[in-house]
Amino acid sequence: MINLSLLTLSCEYQPFVDPHTFTIDGYEALARFYQPNGDAIAPNIVFEQLHESIELLAAVEYQAKVFQLTHAPQQQRIFINVDPHAVDGPNTAKLIKLLSQYQQVTVEIIENTCVNDAMLANQLFSQFKQANIKVALDDIGAPHSLLCVDLMMNVDYLKFDRHWLTHITHPEGVQLLIALINFAKQTNKKCILEGIETEAHLAFARDIGVHLVQGFLFKSWFIRPTSSQTLCLA
């Protein structure tokens, strides 16, 4: 078990890049955690432990969002991830109040791993839209995810998981992805392809017509704040 009280919190901003013009059209804010000696600890390990206590998860998630929005690049759209379990019930209003202070925010709802998660994500989506907050559906096509048609029809952005890049040589997979991209364009949504790490990935993204790409090919453009803060677990 990790002693969470010893960790410090920071974040990283990864750009969304137009694959044709290489202009930046926003950043995704991602939580980062560090041990007392300065070593990074994988965020998924921290969040797996936090999921054992919804109250603790909600507290850390809210603290992370405040940090991410406070240190975000100016005059840029910022995408932040929301775990539906962290903002269920009374925590939703608190988060919406925070997000409503920022006009350039888009919330990423994680794709669903079970039917209950899908129902929770749909409820959360409705509350964000009522507050005029844009929403992106994240992890579309990831091996662990389910496809929620209602969310796909109503969100503002579709984010396609890096797993699609394993289908570059599989015509059926490519055609399915192109069909989803065409759906997005016909319904005035923007689509983002994650996991771009090579020039071949970038060329593929251009060929299939996604609006934006994200990935370690653009690592030199990642932004990290110079400050961090100790986690508050109260």
Tab-separated table of C-alpha atoms in Angstrom:
chain	number	residue	atom	x	y	z
A	1	MET	CA	0.000	0.000	0.000
A	2	ILE	CA	1.141	3.523	-0.793
A	3	ASN	CA	1.262	6.089	2.015
A	4	LEU	CA	-0.814	8.660	0.147
A	5	SER	CA	-0.200	11.370	2.724
A	6	LEU	CA	3.481	11.475	1.696
A	7	LEU	CA	2.768	12.083	-1.997
A	8	THR	CA	2.870	15.376	-3.792
A	9	LEU	CA	0.494	16.266	-6.604
A	10	SER	CA	1.315	17.913	-9.910
A	11	CYS	CA	0.149	17.495	-13.496
A	12	GLU	CA	1.173	17.330	-17.129
A	13	TYR	CA	-0.457	19.010	-20.117
A	14	GLN	CA	-0.364	17.050	-23.380
A	15	PRO	CA	-1.311	18.932	-26.568
A	16	PHE	CA	-3.950	18.118	-29.156
A	17	VAL	CA	-2.303	18.743	-32.521
A	18	ASP	CA	-3.775	19.299	-35.974
A	19	PRO	CA	-2.056	16.535	-38.024
A	20	HIS	CA	-1.937	18.757	-41.118
A	21	THR	CA	-0.893	22.163	-39.795
A	22	PHE	CA	0.777	21.094	-36.520
A	23	THR	CA	-1.066	23.824	-34.657
A	24	ILE	CA	-2.111	23.144	-31.056
A	25	ASP	CA	-5.829	23.118	-30.321
A	26	GLY	CA	-5.956	22.582	-26.578
A	27	TYR	CA	-4.314	20.386	-23.954
A	28	GLU	CA	-5.313	17.413	-21.839
A	29	ALA	CA	-4.450	17.828	-18.161
A	30	LEU	CA	-3.206	14.620	-16.544
A	31	ALA	CA	-2.551	14.074	-12.830
A	32	ARG	CA	0.983	13.245	-11.749
A	33	PHE	CA	2.152	12.016	-8.341
A	34	TYR	CA	5.601	12.026	-6.727
A	35	GLN	CA	7.176	10.277	-3.753
A	36	PRO	CA	9.169	12.215	-1.118
A	37	ASN	CA	12.466	11.448	-2.909
A	38	GLY	CA	11.102	12.972	-6.115
A	39	ASP	CA	10.446	9.720	-7.953
A	40	ALA	CA	7.257	9.611	-10.007
A	41	ILE	CA	4.641	7.005	-9.216
A	42	ALA	CA	2.273	5.773	-11.910
A	43	PRO	CA	-1.108	7.537	-11.596
A	44	ASN	CA	-3.041	4.313	-12.206
A	45	ILE	CA	-1.449	2.784	-9.090
A	46	VAL	CA	-2.534	5.773	-7.006
A	47	PHE	CA	-6.074	5.780	-8.373
A	48	GLU	CA	-6.481	2.022	-7.915
A	49	GLN	CA	-5.809	2.515	-4.213
A	50	LEU	CA	-8.043	5.591	-4.049
A	51	HIS	CA	-10.958	3.592	-5.471
A	52	GLU	CA	-11.067	1.664	-2.200
A	53	SER	CA	-12.558	4.789	-0.597
A	54	ILE	CA	-14.998	6.935	-2.589
A	55	GLU	CA	-14.601	9.821	-0.127
A	56	LEU	CA	-10.825	9.787	-0.507
A	57	LEU	CA	-11.090	9.425	-4.287
A	58	ALA	CA	-13.433	12.410	-4.471
A	59	ALA	CA	-11.136	14.532	-2.306
A	60	VAL	CA	-8.034	13.819	-4.394
A	61	GLU	CA	-9.888	14.171	-7.715
A	62	TYR	CA	-11.221	17.593	-6.737
A	63	GLN	CA	-7.800	18.721	-5.527
A	64	ALA	CA	-6.257	17.537	-8.797
A	65	LYS	CA	-8.822	19.463	-10.877
A	66	VAL	CA	-8.196	22.668	-8.946
A	67	PHE	CA	-4.451	22.280	-9.488
A	68	GLN	CA	-4.842	21.475	-13.190
A	69	LEU	CA	-7.105	24.453	-13.879
A	70	THR	CA	-4.997	26.862	-11.802
A	71	HIS	CA	-1.758	26.026	-13.655
A	72	ALA	CA	-3.235	25.507	-17.130
A	73	PRO	CA	-1.767	27.233	-20.207
A	74	GLN	CA	-3.587	30.498	-20.787
A	75	GLN	CA	-5.967	31.057	-23.709
A	76	GLN	CA	-6.132	27.326	-24.456
A	77	ARG	CA	-8.940	24.803	-24.189
A	78	ILE	CA	-8.231	22.404	-21.346
A	79	PHE	CA	-9.566	18.850	-21.228
A	80	ILE	CA	-9.796	17.228	-17.805
A	81	ASN	CA	-10.626	13.603	-17.016
A	82	VAL	CA	-13.530	12.844	-14.732
A	83	ASP	CA	-14.011	9.499	-13.046
A	84	PRO	CA	-17.799	9.137	-12.630
A	85	HIS	CA	-17.284	7.335	-9.315
A	86	ALA	CA	-15.398	10.343	-7.903
A	87	VAL	CA	-18.176	12.843	-8.562
A	88	ASP	CA	-21.244	10.750	-7.863
A	89	GLY	CA	-23.970	12.240	-5.653
A	90	PRO	CA	-23.204	15.454	-3.698
A	91	ASN	CA	-19.721	15.780	-5.194
A	92	THR	CA	-21.187	16.546	-8.640
A	93	ALA	CA	-22.467	20.016	-7.740
A	94	LYS	CA	-19.104	20.937	-6.206
A	95	LEU	CA	-17.232	19.953	-9.353
A	96	ILE	CA	-19.689	21.674	-11.684
A	97	LYS	CA	-19.370	24.879	-9.656
A	98	LEU	CA	-15.583	24.705	-10.100
A	99	LEU	CA	-15.680	23.936	-13.824
A	100	SER	CA	-18.275	26.615	-14.549
A	101	GLN	CA	-15.686	29.263	-13.644
A	102	TYR	CA	-13.632	28.314	-16.733
A	103	GLN	CA	-15.022	28.894	-20.234
A	104	GLN	CA	-12.315	26.865	-21.959
A	105	VAL	CA	-12.929	23.554	-20.180
A	106	THR	CA	-14.015	20.274	-21.730
A	107	VAL	CA	-14.696	17.290	-19.478
A	108	GLU	CA	-13.557	13.842	-20.600
A	109	ILE	CA	-15.853	11.068	-19.420
A	110	ILE	CA	-14.093	7.719	-19.361
A	111	GLU	CA	-15.619	5.032	-21.579
A	112	ASN	CA	-17.590	2.432	-19.728
A	113	THR	CA	-16.472	-0.947	-18.436
A	114	CYS	CA	-19.904	-2.130	-17.265
A	115	VAL	CA	-23.575	-1.271	-17.587
A	116	ASN	CA	-23.675	0.502	-14.211
A	117	ASP	CA	-20.767	2.715	-15.270
A	118	ALA	CA	-22.621	3.561	-18.488
A	119	MET	CA	-25.703	4.663	-16.561
A	120	LEU	CA	-23.600	6.764	-14.196
A	121	ALA	CA	-21.711	8.376	-17.089
A	122	ASN	CA	-24.990	9.238	-18.809
A	123	GLN	CA	-26.317	10.914	-15.670
A	124	LEU	CA	-23.098	12.871	-15.304
A	125	PHE	CA	-23.187	13.900	-18.966
A	126	SER	CA	-26.659	15.389	-18.578
A	127	GLN	CA	-25.575	17.473	-15.601
A	128	PHE	CA	-22.511	18.818	-17.418
A	129	LYS	CA	-24.564	19.746	-20.485
A	130	GLN	CA	-27.135	21.534	-18.337
A	131	ALA	CA	-24.251	23.613	-16.985
A	132	ASN	CA	-23.083	24.372	-20.586
A	133	ILE	CA	-19.850	22.432	-20.097
A	134	LYS	CA	-18.533	20.646	-23.198
A	135	VAL	CA	-18.004	16.899	-22.917
A	136	ALA	CA	-15.672	14.429	-24.637
A	137	LEU	CA	-16.090	10.651	-24.605
A	138	ASP	CA	-12.705	9.103	-23.831
A	139	ASP	CA	-11.156	5.673	-24.569
A	140	ILE	CA	-13.485	4.765	-27.445
A	141	GLY	CA	-12.388	1.368	-28.748
A	142	ALA	CA	-10.151	0.428	-25.816
A	143	PRO	CA	-10.140	-3.351	-25.217
A	144	HIS	CA	-11.741	-2.944	-21.780
A	145	SER	CA	-14.511	-0.565	-22.823
A	146	LEU	CA	-18.131	-0.852	-23.820
A	147	LEU	CA	-19.715	1.400	-26.425
A	148	CYS	CA	-22.423	3.700	-25.085
A	149	VAL	CA	-24.481	4.836	-28.081
A	150	ASP	CA	-26.325	7.575	-26.183
A	151	LEU	CA	-23.069	9.203	-25.112
A	152	MET	CA	-21.581	8.919	-28.606
A	153	MET	CA	-24.601	10.696	-30.058
A	154	ASN	CA	-24.564	13.578	-27.598
A	155	VAL	CA	-20.982	14.471	-26.646
A	156	ASP	CA	-18.966	17.233	-28.313
A	157	TYR	CA	-15.748	15.268	-28.860
A	158	LEU	CA	-14.951	11.620	-29.599
A	159	LYS	CA	-11.541	10.449	-28.359
A	160	PHE	CA	-10.363	7.232	-29.978
A	161	ASP	CA	-8.119	4.981	-27.930
A	162	ARG	CA	-4.596	4.123	-29.089
A	163	HIS	CA	-5.778	0.529	-29.609
A	164	TRP	CA	-7.123	1.565	-33.034
A	165	LEU	CA	-3.518	1.944	-34.187
A	166	THR	CA	-3.113	-1.832	-33.922
A	167	HIS	CA	-5.659	-2.132	-36.760
A	168	ILE	CA	-3.655	-0.132	-39.317
A	169	THR	CA	-3.088	-3.314	-41.378
A	170	HIS	CA	-6.612	-4.673	-40.795
A	171	PRO	CA	-9.065	-3.274	-43.375
A	172	GLU	CA	-12.166	-4.046	-41.280
A	173	GLY	CA	-10.836	-2.142	-38.284
A	174	VAL	CA	-9.811	0.826	-40.407
A	175	GLN	CA	-13.211	0.981	-42.109
A	176	LEU	CA	-15.001	0.907	-38.763
A	177	LEU	CA	-12.868	3.758	-37.459
A	178	ILE	CA	-13.455	5.792	-40.641
A	179	ALA	CA	-17.205	5.204	-40.275
A	180	LEU	CA	-17.126	6.569	-36.723
A	181	ILE	CA	-15.078	9.575	-37.854
A	182	ASN	CA	-17.564	10.284	-40.641
A	183	PHE	CA	-20.390	10.036	-38.103
A	184	ALA	CA	-18.581	12.611	-35.964
A	185	LYS	CA	-18.159	15.002	-38.869
A	186	GLN	CA	-21.777	14.652	-39.979
A	187	THR	CA	-22.988	15.450	-36.463
A	188	ASN	CA	-20.632	18.403	-35.829
A	189	LYS	CA	-18.348	16.628	-33.378
A	190	LYS	CA	-14.561	16.715	-33.342
A	191	CYS	CA	-12.527	13.524	-33.114
A	192	ILE	CA	-9.133	12.957	-31.532
A	193	LEU	CA	-6.869	9.941	-32.063
A	194	GLU	CA	-4.657	9.079	-29.094
A	195	GLY	CA	-1.370	7.183	-28.990
A	196	ILE	CA	0.500	8.860	-31.865
A	197	GLU	CA	4.125	7.840	-31.383
A	198	THR	CA	5.614	7.527	-34.888
A	199	GLU	CA	5.492	9.267	-38.243
A	200	ALA	CA	3.600	6.237	-39.569
A	201	HIS	CA	0.914	6.790	-36.930
A	202	LEU	CA	0.724	10.443	-37.917
A	203	ALA	CA	0.367	9.593	-41.604
A	204	PHE	CA	-2.412	7.146	-40.748
A	205	ALA	CA	-4.225	9.856	-38.780
A	206	ARG	CA	-4.029	12.188	-41.764
A	207	ASP	CA	-5.324	9.506	-44.126
A	208	ILE	CA	-8.400	8.669	-42.064
A	209	GLY	CA	-9.294	12.306	-41.498
A	210	VAL	CA	-9.252	12.823	-37.727
A	211	HIS	CA	-9.341	16.434	-36.608
A	212	LEU	CA	-6.658	16.195	-33.910
A	213	VAL	CA	-3.997	13.806	-32.608
A	214	GLN	CA	-2.299	13.268	-29.274
A	215	GLY	CA	0.727	11.245	-28.228
A	216	PHE	CA	4.409	10.933	-27.402
A	217	LEU	CA	5.465	11.990	-30.890
A	218	PHE	CA	4.860	15.479	-29.490
A	219	LYS	CA	6.543	14.885	-26.130
A	220	SER	CA	8.755	17.947	-26.519
A	221	TRP	CA	5.548	20.017	-26.459
A	222	PHE	CA	4.321	18.599	-23.142
A	223	ILE	CA	4.072	21.174	-20.358
A	224	ARG	CA	4.705	20.544	-16.665
A	225	PRO	CA	4.212	23.165	-13.926
A	226	THR	CA	7.289	23.987	-11.891
A	227	SER	CA	5.334	23.616	-8.658
A	228	SER	CA	3.565	20.799	-6.846
A	229	GLN	CA	1.626	20.418	-3.612
A	230	THR	CA	1.175	17.865	-0.874
A	231	LEU	CA	-2.005	15.826	-1.113
A	232	CYS	CA	-4.700	16.908	1.299
A	233	LEU	CA	-6.589	13.802	2.403
A	234	ALA	CA	-8.917	15.432	4.924
